[in-house]
Short mmCIF file of C-alpha atoms in Angstrom, two decimals:
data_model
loop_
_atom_site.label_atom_id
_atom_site.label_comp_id
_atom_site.label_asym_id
_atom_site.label_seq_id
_atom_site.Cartn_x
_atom_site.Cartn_y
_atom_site.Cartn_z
CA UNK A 1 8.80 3.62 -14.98
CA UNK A 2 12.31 5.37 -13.30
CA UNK A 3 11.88 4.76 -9.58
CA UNK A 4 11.37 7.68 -7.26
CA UNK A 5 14.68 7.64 -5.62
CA UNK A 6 14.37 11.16 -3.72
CA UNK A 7 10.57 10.31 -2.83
CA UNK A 8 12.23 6.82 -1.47
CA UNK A 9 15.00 9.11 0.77
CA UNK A 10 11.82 11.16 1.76
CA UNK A 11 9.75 8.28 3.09
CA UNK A 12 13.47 6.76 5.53
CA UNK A 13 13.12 9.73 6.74
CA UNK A 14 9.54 9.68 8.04
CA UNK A 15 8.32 7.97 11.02
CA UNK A 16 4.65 6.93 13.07
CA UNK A 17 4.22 9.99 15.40
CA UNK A 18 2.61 9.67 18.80
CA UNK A 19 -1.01 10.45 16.94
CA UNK A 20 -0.58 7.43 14.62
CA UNK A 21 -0.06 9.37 11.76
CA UNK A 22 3.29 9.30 9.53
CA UNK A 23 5.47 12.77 9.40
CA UNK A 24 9.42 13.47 9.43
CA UNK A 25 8.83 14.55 13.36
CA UNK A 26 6.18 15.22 15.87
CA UNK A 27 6.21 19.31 15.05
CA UNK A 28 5.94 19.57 11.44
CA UNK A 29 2.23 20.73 10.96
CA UNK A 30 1.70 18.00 8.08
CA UNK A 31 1.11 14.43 7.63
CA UNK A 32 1.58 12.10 5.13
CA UNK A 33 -1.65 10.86 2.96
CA UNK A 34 -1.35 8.82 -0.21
CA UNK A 35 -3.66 8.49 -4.11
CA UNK A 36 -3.81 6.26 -6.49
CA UNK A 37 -4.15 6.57 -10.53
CA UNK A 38 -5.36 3.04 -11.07
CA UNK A 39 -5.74 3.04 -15.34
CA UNK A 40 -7.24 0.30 -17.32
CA UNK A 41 -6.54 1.86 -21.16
CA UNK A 42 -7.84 5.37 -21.36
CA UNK A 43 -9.47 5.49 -18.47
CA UNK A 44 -8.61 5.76 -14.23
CA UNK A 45 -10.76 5.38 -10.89
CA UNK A 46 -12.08 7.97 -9.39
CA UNK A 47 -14.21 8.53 -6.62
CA UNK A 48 -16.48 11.21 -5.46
CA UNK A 49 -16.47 12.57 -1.35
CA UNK A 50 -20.27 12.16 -0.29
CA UNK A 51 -22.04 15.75 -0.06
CA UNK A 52 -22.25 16.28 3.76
CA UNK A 53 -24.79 18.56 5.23
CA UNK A 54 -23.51 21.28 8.09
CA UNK A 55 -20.30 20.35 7.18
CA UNK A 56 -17.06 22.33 7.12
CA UNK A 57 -15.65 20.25 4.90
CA UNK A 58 -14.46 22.05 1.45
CA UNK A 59 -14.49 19.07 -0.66
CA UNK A 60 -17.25 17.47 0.04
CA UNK A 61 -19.45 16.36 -3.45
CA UNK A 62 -15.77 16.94 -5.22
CA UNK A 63 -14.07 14.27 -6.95
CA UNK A 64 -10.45 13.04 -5.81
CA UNK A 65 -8.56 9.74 -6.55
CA UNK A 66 -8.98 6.97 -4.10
CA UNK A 67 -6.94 7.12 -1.00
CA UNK A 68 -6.33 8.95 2.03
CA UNK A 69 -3.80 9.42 5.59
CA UNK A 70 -0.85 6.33 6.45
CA UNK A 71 -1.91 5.14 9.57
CA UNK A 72 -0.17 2.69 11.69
CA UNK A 73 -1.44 -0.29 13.59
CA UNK A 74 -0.92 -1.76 16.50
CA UNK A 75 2.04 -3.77 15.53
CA UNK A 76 3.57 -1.26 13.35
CA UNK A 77 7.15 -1.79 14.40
CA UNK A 78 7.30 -4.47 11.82
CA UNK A 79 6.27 -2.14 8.88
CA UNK A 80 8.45 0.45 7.04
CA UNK A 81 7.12 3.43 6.72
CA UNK A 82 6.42 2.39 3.02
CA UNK A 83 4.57 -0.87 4.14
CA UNK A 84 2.74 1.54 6.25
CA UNK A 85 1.83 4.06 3.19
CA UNK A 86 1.08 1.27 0.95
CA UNK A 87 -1.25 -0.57 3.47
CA UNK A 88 -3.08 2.09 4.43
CA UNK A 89 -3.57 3.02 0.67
CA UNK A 90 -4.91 -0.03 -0.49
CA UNK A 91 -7.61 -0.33 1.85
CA UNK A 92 -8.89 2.63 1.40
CA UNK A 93 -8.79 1.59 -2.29
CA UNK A 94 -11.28 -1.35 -1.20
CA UNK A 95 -13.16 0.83 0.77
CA UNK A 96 -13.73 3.60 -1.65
CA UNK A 97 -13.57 1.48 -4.84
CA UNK A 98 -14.07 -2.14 -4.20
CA UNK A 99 -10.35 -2.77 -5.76
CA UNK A 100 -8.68 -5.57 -3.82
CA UNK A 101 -5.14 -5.72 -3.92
CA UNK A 102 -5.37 -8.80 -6.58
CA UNK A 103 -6.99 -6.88 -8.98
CA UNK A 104 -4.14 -4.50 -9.44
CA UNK A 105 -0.99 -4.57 -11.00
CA UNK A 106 2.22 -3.19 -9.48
CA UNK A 107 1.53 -0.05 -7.32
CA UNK A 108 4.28 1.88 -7.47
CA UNK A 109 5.61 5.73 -6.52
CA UNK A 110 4.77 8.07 -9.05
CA UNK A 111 7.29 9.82 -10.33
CA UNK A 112 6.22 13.53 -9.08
CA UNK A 113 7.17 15.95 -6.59
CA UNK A 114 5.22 16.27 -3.29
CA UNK A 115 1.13 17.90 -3.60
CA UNK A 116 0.04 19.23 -0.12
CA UNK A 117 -3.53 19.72 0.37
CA UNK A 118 -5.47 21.52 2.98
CA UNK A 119 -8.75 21.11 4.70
CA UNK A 120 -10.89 21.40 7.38
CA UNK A 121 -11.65 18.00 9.67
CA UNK A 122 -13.49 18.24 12.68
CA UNK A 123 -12.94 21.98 13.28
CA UNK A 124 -9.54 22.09 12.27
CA UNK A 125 -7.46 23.08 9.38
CA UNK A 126 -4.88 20.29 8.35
CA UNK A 127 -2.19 20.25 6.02
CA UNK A 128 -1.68 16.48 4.11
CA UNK A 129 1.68 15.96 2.43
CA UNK A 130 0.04 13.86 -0.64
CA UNK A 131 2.43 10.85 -1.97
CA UNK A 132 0.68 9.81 -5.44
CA UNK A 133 0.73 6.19 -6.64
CA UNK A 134 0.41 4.62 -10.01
CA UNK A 135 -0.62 1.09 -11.13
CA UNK A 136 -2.58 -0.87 -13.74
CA UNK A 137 -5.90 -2.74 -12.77
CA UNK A 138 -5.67 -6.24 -14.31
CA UNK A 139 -9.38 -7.06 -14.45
CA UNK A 140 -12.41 -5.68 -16.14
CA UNK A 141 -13.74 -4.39 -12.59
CA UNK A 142 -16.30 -2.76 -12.22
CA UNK A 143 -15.54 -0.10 -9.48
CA UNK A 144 -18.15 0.30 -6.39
CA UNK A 145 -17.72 2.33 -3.15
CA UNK A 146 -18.27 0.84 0.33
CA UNK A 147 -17.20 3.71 2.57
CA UNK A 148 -19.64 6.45 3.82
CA UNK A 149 -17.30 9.37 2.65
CA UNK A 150 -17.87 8.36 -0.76
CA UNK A 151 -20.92 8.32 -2.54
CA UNK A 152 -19.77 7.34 -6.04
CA UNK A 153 -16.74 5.54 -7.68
CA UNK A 154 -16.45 5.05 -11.47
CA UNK A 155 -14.45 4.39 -14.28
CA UNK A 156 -13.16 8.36 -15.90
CA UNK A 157 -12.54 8.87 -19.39
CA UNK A 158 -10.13 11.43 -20.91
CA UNK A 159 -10.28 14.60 -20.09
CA UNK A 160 -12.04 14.80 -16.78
CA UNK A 161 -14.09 17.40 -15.89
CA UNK A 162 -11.45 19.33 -14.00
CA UNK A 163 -13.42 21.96 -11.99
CA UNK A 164 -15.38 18.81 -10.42
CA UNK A 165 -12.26 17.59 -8.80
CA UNK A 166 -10.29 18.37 -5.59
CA UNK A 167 -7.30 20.65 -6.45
CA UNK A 168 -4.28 18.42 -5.13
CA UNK A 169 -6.40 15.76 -7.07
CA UNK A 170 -6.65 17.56 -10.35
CA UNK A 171 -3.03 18.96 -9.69
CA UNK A 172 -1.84 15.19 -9.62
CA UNK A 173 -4.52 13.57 -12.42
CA UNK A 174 -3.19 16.66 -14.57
CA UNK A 175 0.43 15.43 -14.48
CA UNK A 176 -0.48 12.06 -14.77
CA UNK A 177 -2.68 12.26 -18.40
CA UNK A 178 -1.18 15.79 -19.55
CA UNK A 179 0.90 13.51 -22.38
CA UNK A 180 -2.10 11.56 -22.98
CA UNK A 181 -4.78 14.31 -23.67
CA UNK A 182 -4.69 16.33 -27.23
CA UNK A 183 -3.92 20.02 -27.78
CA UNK A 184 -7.25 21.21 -27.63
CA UNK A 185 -8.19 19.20 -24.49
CA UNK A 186 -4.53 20.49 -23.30
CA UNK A 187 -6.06 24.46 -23.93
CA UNK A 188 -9.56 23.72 -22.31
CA UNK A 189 -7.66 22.73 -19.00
CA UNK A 190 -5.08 24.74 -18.51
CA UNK A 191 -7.14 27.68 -16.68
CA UNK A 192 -8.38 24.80 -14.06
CA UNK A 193 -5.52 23.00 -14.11
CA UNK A 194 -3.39 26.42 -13.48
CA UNK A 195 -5.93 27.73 -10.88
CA UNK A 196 -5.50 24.24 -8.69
CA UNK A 197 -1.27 24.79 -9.17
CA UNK A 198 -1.65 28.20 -7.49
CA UNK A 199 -3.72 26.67 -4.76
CA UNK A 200 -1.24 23.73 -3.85
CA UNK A 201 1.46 25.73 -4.25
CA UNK A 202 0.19 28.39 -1.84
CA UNK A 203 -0.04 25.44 0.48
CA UNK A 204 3.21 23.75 -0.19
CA UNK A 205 4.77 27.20 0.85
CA UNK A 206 2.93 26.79 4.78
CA UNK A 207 5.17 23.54 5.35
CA UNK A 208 8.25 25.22 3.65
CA UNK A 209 8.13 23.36 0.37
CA UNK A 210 8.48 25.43 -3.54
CA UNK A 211 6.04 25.22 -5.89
CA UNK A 212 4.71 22.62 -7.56
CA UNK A 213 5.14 23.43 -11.61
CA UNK A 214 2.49 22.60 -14.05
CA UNK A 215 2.45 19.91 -16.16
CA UNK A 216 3.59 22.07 -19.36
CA UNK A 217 5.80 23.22 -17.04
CA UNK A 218 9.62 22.63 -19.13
CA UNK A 219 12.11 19.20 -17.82
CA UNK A 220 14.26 21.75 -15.34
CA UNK A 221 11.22 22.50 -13.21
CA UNK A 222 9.37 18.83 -13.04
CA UNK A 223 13.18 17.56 -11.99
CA UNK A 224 13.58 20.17 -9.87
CA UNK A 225 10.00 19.83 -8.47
CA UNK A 226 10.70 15.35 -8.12
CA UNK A 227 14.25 16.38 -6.29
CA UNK A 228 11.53 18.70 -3.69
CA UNK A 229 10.86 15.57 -1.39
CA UNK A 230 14.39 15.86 0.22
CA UNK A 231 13.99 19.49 1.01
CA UNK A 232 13.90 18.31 4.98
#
């Protein structure tokens, strides 16, 4: 896989802001969150947010990948702000899947443009500047969840169903299998898949960022859309 050098200029230019969380400055109205596409063959982990009751919560019972916000610890001087991402990612793989780092092969940065989600926590909308990761489990795991937002984690086949998952999940899943799935599989998602590119990109545009193509989308606009993360 090419490295993600503009992603890589992206993430030296973030830092922990006073809240914990990881952004390019205090004032942006974003911060950074991460996924994972852990594959074994033809199939990837994925998880599903527990069904909440009197909830404001948009995606609860959707499906996303594993993963969620960087946070930083106490002694977070000592981390990067990649050591930071990647930490925080792979426990909330344990957490939501019961992967431990061990299991996995290299996790590395995809090589994508940025996803920005948006959704309501505690009363508040928030914007989440989504970095996706990809790796290879090594094991035949079987995948459990151990965190109370999640109520399910399992092994996913190709195709998904797409209207069951989170749109800057099934924006990123999309791009991930799109060469993987066959032309008629390819027709059958395109309206879901296209629907969740409008959404993300409507939200990319609130943090000043273009939008992010489709995965049929031609080369120009996927490089154009992976050279996006150095737009600050």
């Amino acid at each position: 896989m090419q490295p993600n050098t503009y992603l890589s200029q992206f993430l030296d230019c973030c830092s922990v802001q006073t809240d914990g969380f990881v952004a390019t400055s205090q004032q942006v109205n974003w911060r950074l969150g991460a996924i994972l596409f852990a594959r074994r063959a033809s199939s990837f982990v994925i998880v599903r947010k527990a069904p909440v009751e009197c909830t404001d919560y948009e995606f609860a019972g959707l499906r996303a990948l594993p993963g969620g916000m960087a946070r930083a610890t106490s002694d977070f001087e000592s981390e990067t702000v990649q050591d930071i991402l990647l930490r925080s990612l792979l426990e909330r793989v344990r957490r939501e899947a019961s992967l431990e780092p061990e299991m996995l092969g290299k996790v590395e940065l995809a090589p994508m443009g940025p996803i920005v989600s948006r959704y309501t926590a505690k009363g508040r909308k928030r914007l989440t500047l989504i970095v996706p990761h990809v790796c290879c489990v090594t094991t035949e795991a079987k995948v459990l969840s151990d965190d109370r937002s999640v109520d399910e984690a399992k092994w996913q086949p190709l195709p998904p169903d797409w209207m069951a998952i989170a749109p800057a999940n099934r924006v990123a899943i999309a791009h991930f299998v799109w060469s993987r799935l066959q032309d008629s599989e390819r027709a059958r998602a395109e309206t879901s898949v296209g629907e969740a590119v409008r959404q993300c990109s409507e939200w990319a545009t609130m943090i000043g960022l273009p939008d992010v193509p489709t995965p049929w989308a031609g080369d120009e606009a996927l490089q154009e859309w992976r050279q996006a993360w150095i737009w600050s």
